[in-house]
Coordinates of C-alpha atoms in Angstrom, one line a residue:
X1 CA 26.9 -15.8 -8.4
X2 CA 25.1 -12.8 -6.6
X3 CA 21.3 -12.3 -7.0
X4 CA 19.2 -9.8 -5.0
X5 CA 15.6 -9.7 -3.9
X6 CA 14.1 -6.3 -3.2
X7 CA 10.8 -5.6 -1.5
X8 CA 9.6 -1.9 -1.5
X9 CA 6.7 -1.4 0.8
X10 CA 4.8 1.7 1.4
X11 CA 6.7 2.5 4.8
X12 CA 10.0 0.6 4.4
X13 CA 12.2 -1.4 1.9
X14 CA 14.3 -4.3 2.5
X15 CA 17.2 -5.9 0.2
X16 CA 18.3 -9.5 0.4
X17 CA 21.2 -11.2 -1.5
X18 CA 21.6 -15.0 -2.2
X19 CA 25.3 -15.9 -2.5
X20 CA 27.1 -19.1 -2.2
X21 CA 24.0 -21.1 -1.3
X22 CA 22.8 -18.8 1.4
X23 CA 20.1 -16.0 1.5
X24 CA 20.6 -13.0 3.9
X25 CA 19.2 -9.6 4.4
X26 CA 21.8 -6.7 3.8
X27 CA 22.0 -3.8 6.3
X28 CA 22.3 -0.4 5.0
X29 CA 24.9 2.4 5.7
X30 CA 23.4 2.9 9.2
X31 CA 23.4 -0.8 10.1
X32 CA 19.5 -1.1 9.7
X33 CA 18.2 -4.1 7.9
X34 CA 15.1 -2.1 6.7
X35 CA 15.0 1.4 5.1
X36 CA 12.1 3.9 5.6
X37 CA 10.7 4.6 2.0
X38 CA 10.9 8.3 2.8
X39 CA 12.4 11.0 0.7
X40 CA 13.1 14.6 2.1
X41 CA 14.2 17.7 0.2
X42 CA 16.3 20.2 2.1
X43 CA 18.4 23.2 1.6
X44 CA 21.5 20.8 1.4
X45 CA 20.5 17.6 0.0
X46 CA 18.1 15.1 -0.9
X47 CA 17.8 12.6 1.9
X48 CA 16.4 9.0 1.7
X49 CA 15.7 6.8 4.6
X50 CA 16.0 7.3 8.2
X51 CA 17.3 10.7 8.1
X52 CA 14.5 12.0 5.9
X53 CA 11.9 10.3 8.2
X54 CA 13.4 11.8 11.3
X55 CA 13.5 15.2 9.9
X56 CA 9.8 15.1 8.7
X57 CA 8.7 16.9 11.9
X58 CA 10.6 20.0 10.7
X59 CA 10.3 19.6 7.0
X60 CA 6.8 17.9 6.6
X61 CA 5.8 20.0 3.3
X62 CA 9.1 18.8 1.8
X63 CA 8.9 15.2 2.9
X64 CA 7.4 12.5 0.9
X65 CA 6.5 9.1 2.3
X66 CA 4.0 6.2 1.4
X67 CA 4.6 7.0 -2.5
X68 CA 3.8 3.3 -3.1
X69 CA 0.0 4.2 -2.3
X70 CA -0.4 6.4 -5.3
X71 CA 1.7 4.4 -8.0
X72 CA -0.1 4.6 -11.3
X73 CA -2.9 6.8 -10.0
X74 CA -4.2 10.0 -11.5
X75 CA -5.2 13.3 -10.1
X76 CA -8.9 12.4 -9.4
X77 CA -8.4 8.8 -8.2
X78 CA -9.7 8.0 -4.6
X79 CA -6.1 6.9 -3.5
X80 CA -4.8 10.5 -4.2
X81 CA -7.5 12.3 -2.6
X82 CA -6.8 10.3 0.4
X83 CA -3.0 10.8 0.2
X84 CA -3.8 14.7 0.0
X85 CA -5.7 14.6 3.1
X86 CA -3.1 12.5 5.0
X87 CA 0.1 14.3 4.0
X88 CA 1.4 17.9 4.1
X89 CA 3.4 17.7 0.9
X90 CA 1.7 19.5 -2.1
X91 CA 0.8 16.9 -4.8
X92 CA -1.3 17.9 -7.9
X93 CA -2.4 16.5 -11.0
X94 CA -1.0 17.9 -14.2
X95 CA -3.1 18.5 -17.5
X96 CA -2.4 14.8 -18.5
X97 CA -3.6 13.6 -15.2
X98 CA -0.2 12.6 -14.1
X99 CA 0.7 13.3 -10.4
X100 CA 3.4 15.7 -9.6
X101 CA 5.0 16.6 -6.1
X102 CA 5.8 20.4 -5.5
X103 CA 8.8 20.7 -3.0
X104 CA 11.5 23.1 -2.2
X105 CA 14.9 22.0 -2.8
X106 CA 18.2 24.2 -2.3
X107 CA 15.9 27.2 -2.0
X108 CA 14.1 26.6 -5.3
X109 CA 10.7 25.3 -6.2
X110 CA 11.0 22.0 -7.9
X111 CA 8.6 19.1 -9.2
X112 CA 9.0 15.5 -8.9
X113 CA 6.9 12.6 -10.2
X114 CA 5.9 9.6 -8.0
X115 CA 8.2 7.5 -10.4
X116 CA 11.2 9.7 -9.8
X117 CA 10.7 9.4 -6.1
X118 CA 10.7 5.7 -6.5
X119 CA 13.8 6.0 -8.5
X120 CA 15.4 7.8 -5.6
X121 CA 14.4 5.2 -3.2
X122 CA 15.7 2.2 -5.4
X123 CA 18.9 4.2 -5.8
X124 CA 19.4 4.2 -2.0
X125 CA 18.7 0.4 -2.1
X126 CA 21.4 0.1 -5.0
X127 CA 24.0 1.8 -2.8
X128 CA 23.3 -0.8 -0.2
X129 CA 23.6 -3.6 -2.8
X130 CA 26.7 -2.2 -4.1
X131 CA 28.3 -1.9 -0.8
X132 CA 27.9 -5.6 -0.3
X133 CA 29.3 -6.4 -3.6
X134 CA 32.5 -4.1 -3.2
X135 CA 31.2 -1.3 -5.4
X136 CA 30.4 -3.1 -8.5
X137 CA 29.4 -6.4 -9.7
X138 CA 26.1 -7.7 -10.7
X139 CA 22.8 -5.8 -9.6
X140 CA 20.5 -8.4 -11.2
X141 CA 17.4 -8.5 -9.0
X142 CA 13.8 -9.7 -8.5
X143 CA 11.1 -7.3 -7.3
X144 CA 8.3 -8.5 -5.0
X145 CA 5.1 -6.6 -5.7
X146 CA 1.5 -6.7 -4.3
X147 CA -0.6 -9.4 -6.3
X148 CA -3.3 -6.9 -7.0
X149 CA -1.0 -4.4 -8.7
X150 CA -2.0 -3.6 -12.3
X151 CA 0.5 -4.1 -15.1
X152 CA 0.7 -0.4 -15.3
X153 CA 1.9 -0.4 -11.6
X154 CA 4.1 -3.0 -12.1
X155 CA 5.7 -1.4 -15.2
X156 CA 6.1 2.0 -13.1
X157 CA 8.1 0.0 -10.4
X158 CA 10.3 -2.0 -12.9
X159 CA 11.3 1.1 -14.8
X160 CA 12.1 3.2 -11.6
X161 CA 14.2 0.1 -10.5
X162 CA 16.0 -0.1 -13.8
X163 CA 16.7 3.6 -14.1
X164 CA 18.2 3.6 -10.7
X165 CA 20.6 0.8 -11.9
X166 CA 19.0 -2.6 -11.0
X167 CA 18.6 -5.1 -13.8
X168 CA 15.1 -6.6 -13.1
X169 CA 15.0 -10.2 -13.7
X170 CA 11.3 -10.8 -12.9
X171 CA 8.5 -9.4 -10.7
X172 CA 6.7 -11.8 -8.5
X173 CA 3.7 -11.4 -5.9
X174 CA 4.3 -10.7 -2.3
X175 CA 2.5 -13.8 -1.0
X176 CA 4.4 -16.1 -3.4
X177 CA 7.5 -14.5 -2.3
X178 CA 6.8 -15.2 1.3
X179 CA 6.2 -18.8 0.6
X180 CA 9.4 -19.1 -1.1
X181 CA 11.3 -17.7 2.0
X182 CA 10.1 -20.6 3.8
X183 CA 10.5 -23.1 0.8
X184 CA 6.8 -23.9 1.3
X185 CA 5.8 -27.1 -0.8
X186 CA 9.3 -27.3 -2.5
X187 CA 10.8 -30.3 -0.6
X188 CA 7.6 -32.1 0.6
X189 CA 7.7 -35.5 -0.9
X190 CA 3.9 -36.0 -0.4
X191 CA 1.6 -35.3 -3.2
X192 CA -1.3 -34.2 -1.4
X193 CA -2.5 -30.8 -1.8
X194 CA -2.6 -28.4 1.4
X195 CA -3.4 -24.8 1.9
X196 CA -1.1 -21.9 3.4
X197 CA -2.4 -18.7 4.6
X198 CA -0.1 -15.6 4.0
X199 CA -1.1 -12.7 6.4
X200 CA 0.9 -9.4 5.5
X201 CA 0.4 -6.7 8.3
X202 CA 2.3 -3.7 6.9
X203 CA 2.7 -0.3 8.2
X204 CA -0.5 1.1 6.6
X205 CA -2.4 -1.9 5.3
X206 CA -2.9 -5.5 5.6
X207 CA -3.9 -8.3 3.3
X208 CA -4.8 -12.0 3.8
X209 CA -3.9 -14.3 0.9
X210 CA -5.1 -18.1 0.7
X211 CA -2.8 -20.1 -1.4
X212 CA -3.1 -23.9 -2.4
X213 CA 0.2 -25.8 -2.7
X214 CA 0.5 -29.1 -4.6
X215 CA 3.5 -30.7 -6.4
X216 CA 5.4 -27.4 -5.7
X217 CA 2.9 -25.3 -7.4
X218 CA 1.2 -22.2 -5.9
X219 CA -2.6 -21.4 -6.6
X220 CA -4.0 -18.2 -5.2
X221 CA -7.5 -19.2 -4.0
X222 CA -8.4 -15.9 -2.5
X223 CA -7.4 -12.6 -1.3
X224 CA -8.9 -10.1 1.0
X225 CA -7.3 -6.6 1.4
X226 CA -7.9 -3.5 3.7
X227 CA -5.7 -0.3 3.0
X228 CA -7.2 1.5 6.0
X229 CA -5.5 -0.6 8.8
X230 CA -2.1 -1.5 9.5
X231 CA 0.9 -1.2 12.1
X232 CA 0.4 2.5 12.3
X233 CA -2.8 1.9 14.1
X234 CA -1.0 0.2 17.0
X235 CA 1.5 3.2 17.0
X236 CA -1.4 5.4 17.5
X237 CA -2.6 3.6 20.2
X238 CA 0.7 3.7 21.9
X239 CA 1.0 7.4 21.0
X240 CA -2.5 8.0 22.7
X241 CA -1.3 6.4 25.9
X242 CA 1.9 8.5 26.0
X243 CA 0.0 11.5 25.4
X244 CA -2.5 10.9 28.3
X245 CA 0.6 10.0 30.6
X246 CA 2.3 13.3 29.5
X247 CA -1.1 15.2 30.3
X248 CA -1.3 13.4 33.8
X249 CA 2.3 14.2 34.7
X250 CA 2.4 17.7 33.7
X251 CA -1.4 19.0 33.7
X252 CA -1.1 20.2 30.1
X253 CA -2.4 19.0 26.7
X254 CA 0.4 17.9 24.3
X255 CA -2.3 17.3 21.6
X256 CA -2.4 21.3 21.2
X257 CA 0.9 21.1 19.2
X258 CA 1.0 19.0 15.9
X259 CA 4.8 19.3 16.1
X260 CA 4.9 17.8 19.6
X261 CA 2.4 15.1 18.5
X262 CA 4.6 14.2 15.5
X263 CA 7.7 13.8 17.9
X264 CA 5.7 11.7 20.3
X265 CA 4.5 9.5 17.1
X266 CA 8.1 8.9 16.4
X267 CA 8.9 8.0 20.0
X268 CA 5.9 5.7 20.1
X269 CA 7.0 3.8 16.9
X270 CA 10.5 3.3 18.4
X271 CA 9.0 2.1 21.6
X272 CA 6.6 -0.4 19.8
X273 CA 9.5 -1.8 18.1
X274 CA 11.3 -2.3 21.4
X275 CA 8.4 -4.0 22.9
X276 CA 8.5 -6.5 20.0
X277 CA 11.4 -8.1 21.7
X278 CA 11.4 -6.8 25.4
X279 CA 8.8 -6.9 28.1
X280 CA 9.3 -3.2 28.8
X281 CA 10.5 -0.1 27.0
X282 CA 11.4 3.2 27.9
X283 CA 10.0 6.1 25.9
X284 CA 11.9 9.5 26.2
X285 CA 11.5 12.5 24.4
X286 CA 13.4 15.8 24.8
X287 CA 11.5 18.9 25.0
X288 CA 8.4 17.6 23.8
X289 CA 6.0 20.4 24.7
X290 CA 6.8 23.8 26.2
X291 CA 10.4 22.7 26.8
X292 CA 9.3 19.9 29.0
X293 CA 11.0 16.6 28.9
X294 CA 9.1 13.5 29.0
X295 CA 9.9 9.9 29.9
X296 CA 7.6 7.0 30.7
X297 CA 8.1 3.2 31.0
X298 CA 5.7 1.1 29.0
X299 CA 5.1 -2.6 29.6
X300 CA 4.3 -4.9 26.9
X301 CA 1.3 -6.3 28.8
X302 CA -0.3 -2.9 28.9
X303 CA 0.5 -2.1 25.3
X304 CA -1.1 -5.4 24.2
X305 CA -4.2 -4.9 26.3
X306 CA -4.8 -1.5 24.6
X307 CA -4.2 -3.0 21.2
X308 CA -6.6 -6.1 21.5
X309 CA -9.8 -4.3 20.5
X310 CA -8.2 -3.6 17.0
X311 CA -7.1 -7.1 16.6
X312 CA -10.6 -8.2 15.4
X313 CA -9.9 -6.6 12.2
X314 CA -7.0 -8.8 11.5
X315 CA -9.0 -11.9 12.1
X316 CA -12.0 -10.5 10.1
X317 CA -10.0 -10.0 7.1
X318 CA -8.6 -13.6 7.4
X319 CA -12.3 -14.8 7.8
X320 CA -13.2 -13.0 4.6
X321 CA -10.4 -14.6 2.6
X322 CA -11.5 -17.9 3.9
X323 CA -15.2 -17.4 3.0
X324 CA -14.3 -16.4 -0.3
X325 CA -12.3 -19.4 -1.0
X326 CA -15.1 -21.7 0.7
X327 CA -12.5 -22.8 3.3
X328 CA -12.7 -23.4 7.1
X329 CA -10.0 -22.6 9.7
X330 CA -9.2 -26.4 9.8
X331 CA -8.3 -26.4 6.2
X332 CA -5.1 -24.2 6.6
X333 CA -1.9 -26.1 7.3
X334 CA 0.5 -23.2 7.3
X335 CA 0.4 -19.6 8.3
X336 CA 3.0 -17.0 7.4
X337 CA 3.1 -13.9 9.1
X338 CA 4.9 -11.0 7.2
X339 CA 5.3 -7.1 7.2
X340 CA 6.8 -4.8 9.8
X341 CA 3.4 -4.6 12.0
X342 CA 3.5 -8.4 12.2
X343 CA 6.5 -8.3 14.5
X344 CA 4.1 -7.3 17.4
X345 CA 3.8 -10.4 19.6
X346 CA 0.1 -9.4 19.9
X347 CA -0.4 -10.1 16.2
X348 CA 1.2 -13.6 16.3
X349 CA -0.8 -14.5 19.6
X350 CA -4.1 -13.5 17.9
X351 CA -3.5 -15.3 14.8
X352 CA -2.3 -18.4 16.7
X353 CA -5.4 -18.4 18.7
X354 CA -7.6 -17.8 15.6
X355 CA -6.0 -20.7 13.7
X356 CA -5.1 -23.3 16.4
X357 CA -4.8 -26.1 14.1
X358 CA -2.3 -24.5 11.7
X359 CA 1.5 -24.3 11.9
X360 CA 2.9 -20.8 12.3
X361 CA 6.1 -20.3 10.1
X362 CA 8.1 -17.7 12.1
X363 CA 11.9 -18.4 12.0
X364 CA 12.8 -15.2 10.5
X365 CA 11.9 -11.4 11.1
X366 CA 8.6 -10.7 9.5
X367 CA 9.7 -7.6 7.9
X368 CA 12.5 -9.3 5.9
X369 CA 10.5 -12.4 4.8
X370 CA 9.3 -11.0 1.3
X371 CA 12.8 -9.7 0.1
X372 CA 14.4 -13.1 1.3
X373 CA 11.8 -15.0 -0.8
X374 CA 12.6 -12.6 -3.9
X375 CA 16.3 -13.1 -3.4
X376 CA 15.5 -17.0 -3.8
X377 CA 13.8 -16.4 -6.9
X378 CA 16.6 -14.3 -8.3
X379 CA 18.8 -17.2 -7.5
X380 CA 16.8 -19.4 -9.6
X381 CA 16.9 -17.1 -12.6
X382 CA 20.6 -16.8 -12.3
X383 CA 21.0 -20.4 -12.6
X384 CA 22.1 -21.3 -8.9
X385 CA 22.5 -25.0 -8.7
X386 CA 21.9 -25.0 -4.9
X387 CA 19.2 -27.5 -4.0
X388 CA 17.7 -25.0 -1.5
X389 CA 16.6 -22.7 -4.4
X390 CA 15.9 -25.0 -7.1
X391 CA 12.5 -24.7 -8.4
X392 CA 11.0 -25.7 -11.6
X393 CA 10.4 -23.1 -14.3
X394 CA 6.7 -24.4 -14.3
X395 CA 6.5 -23.2 -10.5
X396 CA 8.0 -20.0 -11.1
X397 CA 5.4 -19.2 -14.0
X398 CA 2.7 -20.0 -11.4
X399 CA 3.3 -16.9 -9.6
X400 CA 1.5 -14.7 -12.1
X401 CA -2.2 -14.3 -11.4
X402 CA -5.1 -12.0 -12.3
X403 CA -5.6 -9.0 -10.1
X404 CA -9.3 -8.9 -10.9
X405 CA -12.0 -11.3 -12.1
X406 CA -13.0 -11.4 -15.8
X407 CA -16.5 -11.6 -16.1
X408 CA -19.4 -11.8 -18.8
X409 CA -22.8 -10.1 -18.8
X410 CA -25.5 -11.2 -21.4
X411 CA -28.8 -9.3 -21.5
X412 CA -29.0 -8.7 -17.7
X413 CA -27.2 -6.6 -15.0
X414 CA -25.7 -9.9 -13.5
X415 CA -22.1 -10.6 -13.7
X416 CA -20.9 -14.1 -14.5
X417 CA -17.5 -14.7 -13.3
X418 CA -15.4 -16.8 -16.0
X419 CA -11.8 -16.1 -14.7
X420 CA -11.7 -15.8 -10.9
X421 CA -9.7 -13.1 -9.3
X422 CA -6.1 -14.3 -8.6
X423 CA -6.7 -17.1 -11.3
X424 CA -3.1 -18.3 -12.4
X425 CA -1.9 -17.3 -15.8
X426 CA -2.1 -18.7 -18.4
X427 CA -5.7 -19.9 -18.1
X428 CA -8.5 -21.3 -20.5
X429 CA -12.2 -21.3 -20.0
X430 CA -15.4 -21.7 -22.2
X431 CA -18.8 -20.2 -21.8
X432 CA -21.8 -21.6 -23.5
X433 CA -25.0 -19.9 -24.1
X434 CA -28.2 -21.1 -25.8
X435 CA -30.7 -18.4 -27.3
X436 CA -34.4 -18.6 -27.3
X437 CA -36.0 -19.1 -30.5
X438 CA -37.3 -15.7 -30.4
X439 CA -34.0 -14.1 -30.4
X440 CA -31.8 -13.6 -33.4
X441 CA -29.0 -11.5 -32.1
X442 CA -26.9 -11.3 -28.9
X443 CA -24.5 -8.9 -27.2
X444 CA -21.8 -10.3 -24.8
X445 CA -20.1 -7.6 -22.5
X446 CA -16.7 -8.6 -21.2
X447 CA -15.9 -6.9 -17.9
X448 CA -13.3 -6.8 -15.0
X449 CA -14.1 -6.4 -11.5
X450 CA -13.0 -7.0 -7.9
X451 CA -14.5 -10.1 -6.2
X452 CA -16.7 -10.8 -4.3
X453 CA -19.2 -10.0 -7.0
X454 CA -22.5 -8.5 -5.7
X455 CA -25.2 -6.0 -6.9
X456 CA -23.0 -3.0 -5.9
X457 CA -19.8 -4.1 -7.6
X458 CA -18.2 -1.8 -9.8
X459 CA -17.0 -3.2 -13.2
X460 CA -14.8 -1.8 -15.9
X461 CA -16.1 -2.9 -19.3
X462 CA -13.3 -4.3 -21.6
X463 CA -15.0 -5.2 -24.7
X464 CA -18.3 -6.1 -26.5
X465 CA -19.1 -8.9 -28.9
X466 CA -22.2 -8.7 -31.0
X467 CA -23.7 -11.3 -33.1
X468 CA -26.4 -10.7 -35.4
X469 CA -28.9 -12.6 -37.8
X470 CA -28.4 -15.9 -36.0
X471 CA -30.7 -18.8 -36.5
X472 CA -33.5 -19.8 -33.8
X473 CA -32.2 -21.6 -30.8
X474 CA -28.6 -20.8 -31.5
X475 CA -25.8 -22.2 -29.5
X476 CA -23.0 -19.8 -28.7
X477 CA -19.6 -21.1 -27.6
X478 CA -17.3 -18.4 -26.3
X479 CA -13.8 -19.3 -25.4
X480 CA -11.4 -17.4 -23.2
X481 CA -7.6 -17.7 -23.4
X482 CA -5.5 -15.7 -21.2
X483 CA -1.8 -16.0 -22.3
X484 CA 1.4 -15.9 -20.4
X485 CA 1.9 -12.3 -21.6
X486 CA -1.4 -11.1 -20.0
X487 CA -3.3 -10.8 -23.3
X488 CA -6.8 -12.2 -23.2
X489 CA -8.1 -13.9 -26.5
X490 CA -11.9 -14.1 -26.8
X491 CA -13.7 -15.8 -29.5
X492 CA -17.4 -16.2 -29.7
X493 CA -18.6 -18.8 -32.2
X494 CA -22.2 -19.6 -33.2
X495 CA -22.3 -23.3 -34.1
X496 CA -25.0 -23.6 -36.7
X497 CA -24.2 -20.5 -38.8
X498 CA -20.5 -20.7 -38.4
X499 CA -20.6 -17.0 -37.4
X500 CA -17.7 -15.7 -35.1
X501 CA -16.0 -12.7 -33.6
X502 CA -12.7 -12.5 -31.8
X503 CA -11.3 -9.7 -29.6
X504 CA -8.0 -9.3 -28.0
X505 CA -7.6 -7.4 -24.7
X506 CA -4.5 -6.4 -22.8
X507 CA -5.3 -7.9 -19.2
X508 CA -3.5 -8.1 -16.0

């Protein structure tokens, strides 16, 4: 039995396989265990992966990266506007609001949608999978996705993977996948509940998720996200150091050339990865600026000292998640660091110092953890009997959670949270309202919003329930039932008159 786990991040993708009771990451055709999620269009081919990323310096207008940032977005959405500011490729919205990349391929202008770009990336990962199975066999896979992805975004990813040739068994949240990789809570005989922090430090974003574990069940208590900070910021710090050193050596400003700075950024990224495992790394770039070759030896100590001021953003995000869940540092039993940016030892040191009473799980490469967990979930769905991946179906179902809170608003601007953000699916709640004797009607507004809730929170109206001609002092009970399929059933019932109204909402 062969089962794959696939994690597609904004910067890179990783593929793991579970076979013969073992889970391991599969290297691509270049021998790399992660593949850059970059697609480039040239006069000769459509390149995906390291080659596309390397050629971006000369071919920026036809190179598409970080497509995950705009999955499911439309032309006027904030993520799209930010994407346009940070990338040279031409991306526009069509008349229906859908996004289109305008690129040049083999001398012709062509258009590609984000979903088609995803399909190209998944097709590259499929080639890696098939090379591991001898060119054929099963391509059953579980996809790991952000817990705050909407159903629309999940559908786009699933459809792209299916078109590429994968059979998608299930989609699970990234924090749950990270915990599965380390078998958190699976084989602990104790019935006592404990809490685990999953901190993902990716290339362009980071998030902290607090998870309660009991009887092998995972319950997301809180999540804090920041899409403006990631491992790229550490690369930029190193790039700045190298630029200053080049200027010192040659008395000229390399920042005058965008192309030279792009070359220096790639070199800084390679140097950063080397410093994850070595105390010193040599950064060399041929013909960096005005034909000048550049070489400089960087020590990990100096790199980390330059990065230290940025590390406060990591701990602040974790503290935000702790505060949202009403927990303290001492409540955290285990910590999982995942994502490519978390490979830097400075991140591990800062987190260890910040949570000294917690146990850090770090027995596997950080950029492979989520894919490994997804492969273990795939093994479960394929019916593997190995005890290492044997989970109950109830635990698997617990991975589904709300991306935003469900709230109710009655006769005031205040929002009352009914189903909290990251609440497990399925779920049931009830809200009781007693009207004053002078009021004979009521309007209940059902909304969805990102927590924490405050006066400035933007909320999306999902439905309205209006009950009229009610007796004085009416008691209205509103029940909320969130099904496994993500459909929210809401029924408001006035007890005395027996008047009621029911609505159904597609939720996520």
